[in-house]
PDB file of C-alpha atoms in Angstrom:
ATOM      1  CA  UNK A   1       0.000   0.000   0.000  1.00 70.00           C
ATOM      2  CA  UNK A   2       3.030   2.168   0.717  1.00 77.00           C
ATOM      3  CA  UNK A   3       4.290   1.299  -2.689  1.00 78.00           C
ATOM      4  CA  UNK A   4       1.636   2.496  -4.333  1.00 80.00           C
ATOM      5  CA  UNK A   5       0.939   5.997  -2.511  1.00 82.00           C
ATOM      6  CA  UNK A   6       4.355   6.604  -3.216  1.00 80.00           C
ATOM      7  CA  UNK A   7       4.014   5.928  -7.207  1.00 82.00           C
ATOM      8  CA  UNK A   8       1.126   8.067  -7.284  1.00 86.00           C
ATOM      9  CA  UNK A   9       2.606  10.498  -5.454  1.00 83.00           C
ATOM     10  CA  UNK A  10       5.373  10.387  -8.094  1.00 81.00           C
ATOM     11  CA  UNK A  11       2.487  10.584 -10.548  1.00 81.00           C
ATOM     12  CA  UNK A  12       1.590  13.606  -9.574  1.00 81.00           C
ATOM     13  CA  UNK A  13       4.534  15.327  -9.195  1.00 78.00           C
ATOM     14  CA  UNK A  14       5.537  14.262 -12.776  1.00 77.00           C
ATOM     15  CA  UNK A  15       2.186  15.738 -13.746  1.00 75.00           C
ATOM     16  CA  UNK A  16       2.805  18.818 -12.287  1.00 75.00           C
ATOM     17  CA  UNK A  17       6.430  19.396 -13.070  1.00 72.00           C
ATOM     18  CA  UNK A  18       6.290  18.564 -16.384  1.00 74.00           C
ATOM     19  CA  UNK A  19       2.756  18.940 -18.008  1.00 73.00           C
ATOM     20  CA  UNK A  20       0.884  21.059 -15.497  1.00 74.00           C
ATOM     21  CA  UNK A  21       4.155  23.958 -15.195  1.00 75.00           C
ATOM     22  CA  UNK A  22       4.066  25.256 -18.469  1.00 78.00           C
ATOM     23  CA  UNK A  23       0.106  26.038 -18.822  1.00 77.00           C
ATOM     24  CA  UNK A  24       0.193  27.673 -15.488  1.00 77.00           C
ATOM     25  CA  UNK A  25       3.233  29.763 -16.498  1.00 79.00           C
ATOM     26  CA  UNK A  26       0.878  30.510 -19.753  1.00 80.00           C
ATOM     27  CA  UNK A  27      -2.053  31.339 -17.499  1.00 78.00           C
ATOM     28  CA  UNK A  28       0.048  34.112 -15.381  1.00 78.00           C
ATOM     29  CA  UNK A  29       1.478  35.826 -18.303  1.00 79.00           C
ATOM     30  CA  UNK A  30      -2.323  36.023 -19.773  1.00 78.00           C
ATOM     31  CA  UNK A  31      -3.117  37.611 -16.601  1.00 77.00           C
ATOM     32  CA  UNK A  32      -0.672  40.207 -16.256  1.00 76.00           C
ATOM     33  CA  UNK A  33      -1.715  40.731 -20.301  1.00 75.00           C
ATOM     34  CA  UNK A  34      -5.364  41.214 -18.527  1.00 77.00           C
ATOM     35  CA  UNK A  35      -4.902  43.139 -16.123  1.00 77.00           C
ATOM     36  CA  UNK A  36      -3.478  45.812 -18.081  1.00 78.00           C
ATOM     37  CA  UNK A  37      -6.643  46.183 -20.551  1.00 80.00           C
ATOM     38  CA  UNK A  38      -8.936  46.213 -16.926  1.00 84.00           C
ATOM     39  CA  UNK A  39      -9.107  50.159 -16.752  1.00 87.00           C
ATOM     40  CA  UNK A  40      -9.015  50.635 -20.621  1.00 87.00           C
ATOM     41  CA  UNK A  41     -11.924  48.506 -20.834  1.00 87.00           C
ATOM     42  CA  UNK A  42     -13.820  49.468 -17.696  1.00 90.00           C
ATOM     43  CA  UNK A  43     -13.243  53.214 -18.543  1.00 92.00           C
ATOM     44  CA  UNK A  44     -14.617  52.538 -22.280  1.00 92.00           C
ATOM     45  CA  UNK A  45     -17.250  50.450 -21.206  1.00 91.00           C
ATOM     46  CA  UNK A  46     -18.922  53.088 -19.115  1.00 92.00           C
ATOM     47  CA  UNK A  47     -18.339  55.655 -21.537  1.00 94.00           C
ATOM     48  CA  UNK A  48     -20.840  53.502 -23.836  1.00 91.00           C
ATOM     49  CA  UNK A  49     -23.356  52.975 -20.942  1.00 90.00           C
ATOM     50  CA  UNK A  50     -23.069  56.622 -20.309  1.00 93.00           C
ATOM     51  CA  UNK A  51     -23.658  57.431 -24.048  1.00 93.00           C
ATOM     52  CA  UNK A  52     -26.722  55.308 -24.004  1.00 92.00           C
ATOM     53  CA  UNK A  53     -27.986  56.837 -21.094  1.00 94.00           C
ATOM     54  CA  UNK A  54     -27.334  60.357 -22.241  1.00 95.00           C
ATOM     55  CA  UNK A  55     -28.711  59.652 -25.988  1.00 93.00           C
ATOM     56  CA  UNK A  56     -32.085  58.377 -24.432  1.00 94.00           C
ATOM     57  CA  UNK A  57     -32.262  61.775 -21.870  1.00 95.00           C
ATOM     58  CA  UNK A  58     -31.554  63.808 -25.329  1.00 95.00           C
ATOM     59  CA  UNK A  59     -34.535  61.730 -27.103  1.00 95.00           C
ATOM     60  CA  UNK A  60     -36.786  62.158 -24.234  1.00 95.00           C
ATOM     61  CA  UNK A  61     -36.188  66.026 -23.754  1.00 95.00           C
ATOM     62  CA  UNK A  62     -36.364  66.664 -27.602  1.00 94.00           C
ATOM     63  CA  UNK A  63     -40.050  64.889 -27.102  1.00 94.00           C
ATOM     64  CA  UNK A  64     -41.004  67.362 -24.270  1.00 94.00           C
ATOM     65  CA  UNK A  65     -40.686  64.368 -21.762  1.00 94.00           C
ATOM     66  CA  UNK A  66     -39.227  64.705 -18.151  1.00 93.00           C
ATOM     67  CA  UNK A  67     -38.138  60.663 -17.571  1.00 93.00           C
ATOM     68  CA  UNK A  68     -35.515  60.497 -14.499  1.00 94.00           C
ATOM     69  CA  UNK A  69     -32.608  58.877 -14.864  1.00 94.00           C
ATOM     70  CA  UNK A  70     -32.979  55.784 -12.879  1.00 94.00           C
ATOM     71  CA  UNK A  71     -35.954  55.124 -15.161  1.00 94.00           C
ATOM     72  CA  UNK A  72     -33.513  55.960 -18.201  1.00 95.00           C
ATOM     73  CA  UNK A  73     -30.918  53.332 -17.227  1.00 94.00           C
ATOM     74  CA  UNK A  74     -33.491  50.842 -16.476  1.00 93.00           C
ATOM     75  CA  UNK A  75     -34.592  51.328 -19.587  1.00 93.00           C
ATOM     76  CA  UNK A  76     -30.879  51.144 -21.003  1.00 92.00           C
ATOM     77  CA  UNK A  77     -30.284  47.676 -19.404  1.00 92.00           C
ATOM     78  CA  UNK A  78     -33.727  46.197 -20.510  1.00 91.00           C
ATOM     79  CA  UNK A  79     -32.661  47.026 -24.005  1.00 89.00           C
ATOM     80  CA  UNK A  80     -29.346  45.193 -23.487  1.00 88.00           C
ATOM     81  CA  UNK A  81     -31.451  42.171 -22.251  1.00 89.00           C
ATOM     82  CA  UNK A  82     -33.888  41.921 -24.204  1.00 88.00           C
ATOM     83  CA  UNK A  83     -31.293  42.497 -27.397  1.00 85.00           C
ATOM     84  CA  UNK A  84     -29.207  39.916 -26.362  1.00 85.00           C
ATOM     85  CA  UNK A  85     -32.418  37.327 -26.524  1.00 82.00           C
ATOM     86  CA  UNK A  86     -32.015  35.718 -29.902  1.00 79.00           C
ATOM     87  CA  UNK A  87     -35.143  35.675 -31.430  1.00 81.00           C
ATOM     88  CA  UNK A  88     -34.948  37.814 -34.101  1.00 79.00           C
ATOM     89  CA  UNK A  89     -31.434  39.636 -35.403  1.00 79.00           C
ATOM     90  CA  UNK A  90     -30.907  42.598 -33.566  1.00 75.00           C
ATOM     91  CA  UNK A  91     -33.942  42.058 -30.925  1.00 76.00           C
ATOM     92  CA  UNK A  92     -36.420  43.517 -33.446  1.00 82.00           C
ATOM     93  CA  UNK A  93     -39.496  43.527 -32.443  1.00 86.00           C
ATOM     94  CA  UNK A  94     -39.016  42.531 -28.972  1.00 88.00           C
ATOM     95  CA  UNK A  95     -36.697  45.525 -28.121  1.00 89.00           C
ATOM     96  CA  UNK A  96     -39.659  47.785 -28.824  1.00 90.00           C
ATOM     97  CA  UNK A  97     -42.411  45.609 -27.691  1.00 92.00           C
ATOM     98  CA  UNK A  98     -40.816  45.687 -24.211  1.00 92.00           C
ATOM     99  CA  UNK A  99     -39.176  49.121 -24.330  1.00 93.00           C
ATOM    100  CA  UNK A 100     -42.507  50.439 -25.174  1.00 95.00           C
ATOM    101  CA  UNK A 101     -44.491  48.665 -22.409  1.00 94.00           C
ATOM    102  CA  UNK A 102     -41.108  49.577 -19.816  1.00 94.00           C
ATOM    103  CA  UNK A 103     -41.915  53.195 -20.685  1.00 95.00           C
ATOM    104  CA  UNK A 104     -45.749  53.342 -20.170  1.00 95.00           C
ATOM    105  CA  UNK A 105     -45.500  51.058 -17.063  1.00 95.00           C
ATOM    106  CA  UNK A 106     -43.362  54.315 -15.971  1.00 94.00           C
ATOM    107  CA  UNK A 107     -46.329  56.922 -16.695  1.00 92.00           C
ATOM    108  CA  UNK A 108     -45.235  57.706 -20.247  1.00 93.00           C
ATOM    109  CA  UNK A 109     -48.153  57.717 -22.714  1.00 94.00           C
ATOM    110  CA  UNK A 110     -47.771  54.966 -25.329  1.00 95.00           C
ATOM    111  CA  UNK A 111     -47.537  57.340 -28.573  1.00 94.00           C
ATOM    112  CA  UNK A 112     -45.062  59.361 -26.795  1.00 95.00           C
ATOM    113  CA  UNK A 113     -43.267  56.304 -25.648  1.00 95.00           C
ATOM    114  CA  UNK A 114     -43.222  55.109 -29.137  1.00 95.00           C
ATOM    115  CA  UNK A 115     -41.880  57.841 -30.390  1.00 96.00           C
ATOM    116  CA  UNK A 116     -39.025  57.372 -27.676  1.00 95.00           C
ATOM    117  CA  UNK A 117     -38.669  53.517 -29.010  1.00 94.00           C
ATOM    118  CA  UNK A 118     -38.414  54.423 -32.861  1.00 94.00           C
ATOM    119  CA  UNK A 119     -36.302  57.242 -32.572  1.00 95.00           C
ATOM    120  CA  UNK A 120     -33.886  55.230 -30.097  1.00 92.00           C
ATOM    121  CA  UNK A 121     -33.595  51.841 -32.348  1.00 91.00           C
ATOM    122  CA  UNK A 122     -33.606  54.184 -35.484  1.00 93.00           C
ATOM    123  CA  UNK A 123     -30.132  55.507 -34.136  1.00 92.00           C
ATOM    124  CA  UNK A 124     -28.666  52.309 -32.474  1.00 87.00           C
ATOM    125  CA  UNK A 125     -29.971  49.631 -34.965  1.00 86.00           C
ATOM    126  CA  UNK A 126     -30.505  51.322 -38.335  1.00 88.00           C
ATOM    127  CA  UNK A 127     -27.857  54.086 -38.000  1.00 91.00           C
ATOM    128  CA  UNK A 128     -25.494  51.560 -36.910  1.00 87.00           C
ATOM    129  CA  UNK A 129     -26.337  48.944 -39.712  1.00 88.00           C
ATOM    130  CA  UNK A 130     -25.861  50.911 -42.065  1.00 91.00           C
ATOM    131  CA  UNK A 131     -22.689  53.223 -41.070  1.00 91.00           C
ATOM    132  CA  UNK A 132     -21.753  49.109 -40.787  1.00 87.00           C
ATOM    133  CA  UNK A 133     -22.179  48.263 -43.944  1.00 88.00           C
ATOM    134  CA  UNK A 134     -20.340  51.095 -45.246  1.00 89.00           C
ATOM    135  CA  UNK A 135     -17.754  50.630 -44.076  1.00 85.00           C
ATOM    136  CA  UNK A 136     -17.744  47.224 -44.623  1.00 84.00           C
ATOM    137  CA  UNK A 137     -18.114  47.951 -48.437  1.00 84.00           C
ATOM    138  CA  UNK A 138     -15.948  50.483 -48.433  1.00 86.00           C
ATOM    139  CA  UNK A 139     -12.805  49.424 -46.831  1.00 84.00           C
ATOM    140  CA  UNK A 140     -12.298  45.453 -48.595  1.00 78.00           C
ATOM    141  CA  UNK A 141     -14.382  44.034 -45.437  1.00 76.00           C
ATOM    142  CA  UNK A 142     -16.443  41.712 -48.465  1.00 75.00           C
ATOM    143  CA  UNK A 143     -13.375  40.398 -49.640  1.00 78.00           C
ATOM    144  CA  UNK A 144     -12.008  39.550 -45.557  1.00 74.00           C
ATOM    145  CA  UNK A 145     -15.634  37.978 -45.247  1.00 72.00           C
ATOM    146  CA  UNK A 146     -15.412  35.629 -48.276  1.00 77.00           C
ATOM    147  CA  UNK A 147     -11.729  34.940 -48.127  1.00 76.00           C
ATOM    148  CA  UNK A 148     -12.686  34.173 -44.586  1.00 71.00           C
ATOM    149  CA  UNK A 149     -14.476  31.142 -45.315  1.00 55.00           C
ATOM    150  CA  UNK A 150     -18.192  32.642 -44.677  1.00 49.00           C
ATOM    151  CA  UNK A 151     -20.530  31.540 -47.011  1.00 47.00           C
TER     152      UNK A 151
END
């Protein structure tokens, strides 16, 4: 029984010496490499959940609407969620359905709060798709796609 505790203990040292070393030595430098884009990404990443925030205020007051804030980035984060369900590309149709209903659950009438809705996804879903595909025309992103192996 001694024996073979002893051979598995030499097992496992082998293991570890030899096979498990080098991916752990991997894993540090990866994050040291990660921890260096933290702040970049956190700082960049608010800046977009800022600009979200700040483009539905600027919708909202444009409409004559007073909607606080904390409404606003509730509103922000359902969008997120209920964009990232995939349904249909883009969450259409269910990004307004439930930003719509959101909105008048928080007092706002429903043709004002579809007016909020359409503006919103007309910037960050049509705007978007097609400053997208221009740029994807217009700078050889076809012929990356298709030499890509996409279909």
């Amino acid at each position: 029984a001694a024996l073979l505790v002893f051979v598995l203990l030499g097992a496992l040292f082998y293991i570890f010496r030899v096979k498990l070393r080098p991916l752990l030595k991997e894993l540090r430098n990866y994050t040291r490499h990660l921890q260096s884009a933290f702040i970049p990404t956190l700082v960049l990443s608010g800046a977009v959940w800022g600009q979200d925030i700040l483009r539905l205020k600027i919708i909202t007051l444009s409409l004559g609407l007073y909607v606080p804030v904390k409404v606003i980035a509730v509103i922000s984060i359902l969008s997120l969620v209920l964009g990232s369900i995939p349904l249909t590309p883009g969450g259409l149709g269910i990004v307004e359905g439930g930003l719509v209903s959101a909105l008048t659950f928080f007092g706002i009438p429903l043709s004002a709060a579809s007016a909020v809705v359409l503006i919103e996804r007309f910037i960050s879903y049509a705007l978007a798709s097609i400053i997208g595909a221009f740029f994807l025309v217009c700078f050889g992103g076809l012929k990356a796609w298709r030499s890509g192996g996409s279909p």
